[in-house]
């Protein structure tokens, strides 16, 4: 699985959009970009994933650059409950379950 | 989706003893994954457990230290053997259904 690079920490004001970047320059054609988050003392939670098109769900939007070497997770209206460590993970999806390789993630602090 | 129940949620153990962590899933899954999260660190995969076969361990983890059982498609146990303070961590089990991974709430282990 390709390696990812994320900033160690970010701050965001409540109600504003949080834009979390991720670099994955060695991603291969069949690998997906996944985002998970871990709120303090809980198990990681799936947020969203994508291959090459931008994706949106009830939690967030995922913007993947055309060359697929980087992506941005967008939380459109961050709340205090969004304070967590966000992990960007690149992984192939073959239909068979496989492990997740977690990097160090970005610690997002949402403030009043 | 999948709901995972992990027991115990936390424990304080004496060095030299062993602790068995249980993981119950509300649906049948082929693979179950066991992760460790040391204090202030990211998640690291310990092993992958398939029903009916021996678990596959990641580099740095061995069966004698972390024996795993997988008696059926909804249940697994991880034992942390001959514990030392360095084993103090959060241990999490995980399953994958479709593209999404689900995690238990973790077992917070403190070895004294």
PDB file of C-alpha atoms in Angstrom, chain A residues 34 36 38 41-44 46 49 87 91 93 96-100 102-103, chain B residues 31 33 35 37 41-43 45 58 92 96 98-101 103-105 108:
ATOM      1  CA  UNK A  34      -9.740   6.118   2.589  1.00  0.00           C
ATOM      2  CA  UNK A  36     -10.939   7.386   9.052  1.00  0.00           C
ATOM      3  CA  UNK A  38     -10.452   8.469  15.855  1.00  0.00           C
ATOM      4  CA  UNK A  41     -10.563   6.836  23.499  1.00  0.00           C
ATOM      5  CA  UNK A  42     -12.753   5.351  20.771  1.00  0.00           C
ATOM      6  CA  UNK A  43     -12.135   2.954  17.892  1.00  0.00           C
ATOM      7  CA  UNK A  44     -11.506   4.495  14.463  1.00  0.00           C
ATOM      8  CA  UNK A  46     -14.871   5.252   8.655  1.00  0.00           C
ATOM      9  CA  UNK A  49     -13.314   6.711   0.401  1.00  0.00           C
ATOM     10  CA  UNK A  87      -6.134   9.249   9.112  1.00  0.00           C
ATOM     11  CA  UNK A  91      -5.407   0.712   0.108  1.00  0.00           C
ATOM     12  CA  UNK A  93      -9.851  -2.978  -2.682  1.00  0.00           C
ATOM     13  CA  UNK A  96     -11.408  -9.476   0.062  1.00  0.00           C
ATOM     14  CA  UNK A  97     -10.890  -7.933   3.463  1.00  0.00           C
ATOM     15  CA  UNK A  98      -7.390  -6.614   4.050  1.00  0.00           C
ATOM     16  CA  UNK A  99      -5.536  -4.675   6.708  1.00  0.00           C
ATOM     17  CA  UNK A 100      -5.372  -0.932   7.130  1.00  0.00           C
ATOM     18  CA  UNK A 102      -2.309   3.715   9.712  1.00  0.00           C
ATOM     19  CA  UNK A 103       0.113   6.624   9.520  1.00  0.00           C
TER      20      UNK A 103
ATOM     21  CA  UNK B  31     -11.261 -12.154   8.539  1.00  0.00           C
ATOM     22  CA  UNK B  33      -7.973  -8.023  12.544  1.00  0.00           C
ATOM     23  CA  UNK B  35      -4.504  -3.898  16.288  1.00  0.00           C
ATOM     24  CA  UNK B  37      -2.284   1.329  19.852  1.00  0.00           C
ATOM     25  CA  UNK B  41       0.809   6.399  18.876  1.00  0.00           C
ATOM     26  CA  UNK B  42      -1.093   5.275  15.818  1.00  0.00           C
ATOM     27  CA  UNK B  43      -2.590   1.827  15.289  1.00  0.00           C
ATOM     28  CA  UNK B  45      -1.682  -4.413  13.064  1.00  0.00           C
ATOM     29  CA  UNK B  58       2.857  -9.037  11.310  1.00  0.00           C
ATOM     30  CA  UNK B  92      -8.692  -3.187  19.114  1.00  0.00           C
ATOM     31  CA  UNK B  96     -14.264  -5.235   7.121  1.00  0.00           C
ATOM     32  CA  UNK B  98     -17.407  -4.121   1.755  1.00  0.00           C
ATOM     33  CA  UNK B  99     -15.024  -1.196   1.586  1.00  0.00           C
ATOM     34  CA  UNK B 100     -15.570  -0.108   5.185  1.00  0.00           C
ATOM     35  CA  UNK B 101     -13.748  -1.286   8.286  1.00  0.00           C
ATOM     36  CA  UNK B 103     -13.669  -1.298  14.998  1.00  0.00           C
ATOM     37  CA  UNK B 104     -14.499  -2.294  18.514  1.00  0.00           C
ATOM     38  CA  UNK B 105     -14.206   0.299  21.244  1.00  0.00           C
ATOM     39  CA  UNK B 108      -7.328  -0.381  27.491  1.00  0.00           C
TER      40      UNK B 108
END
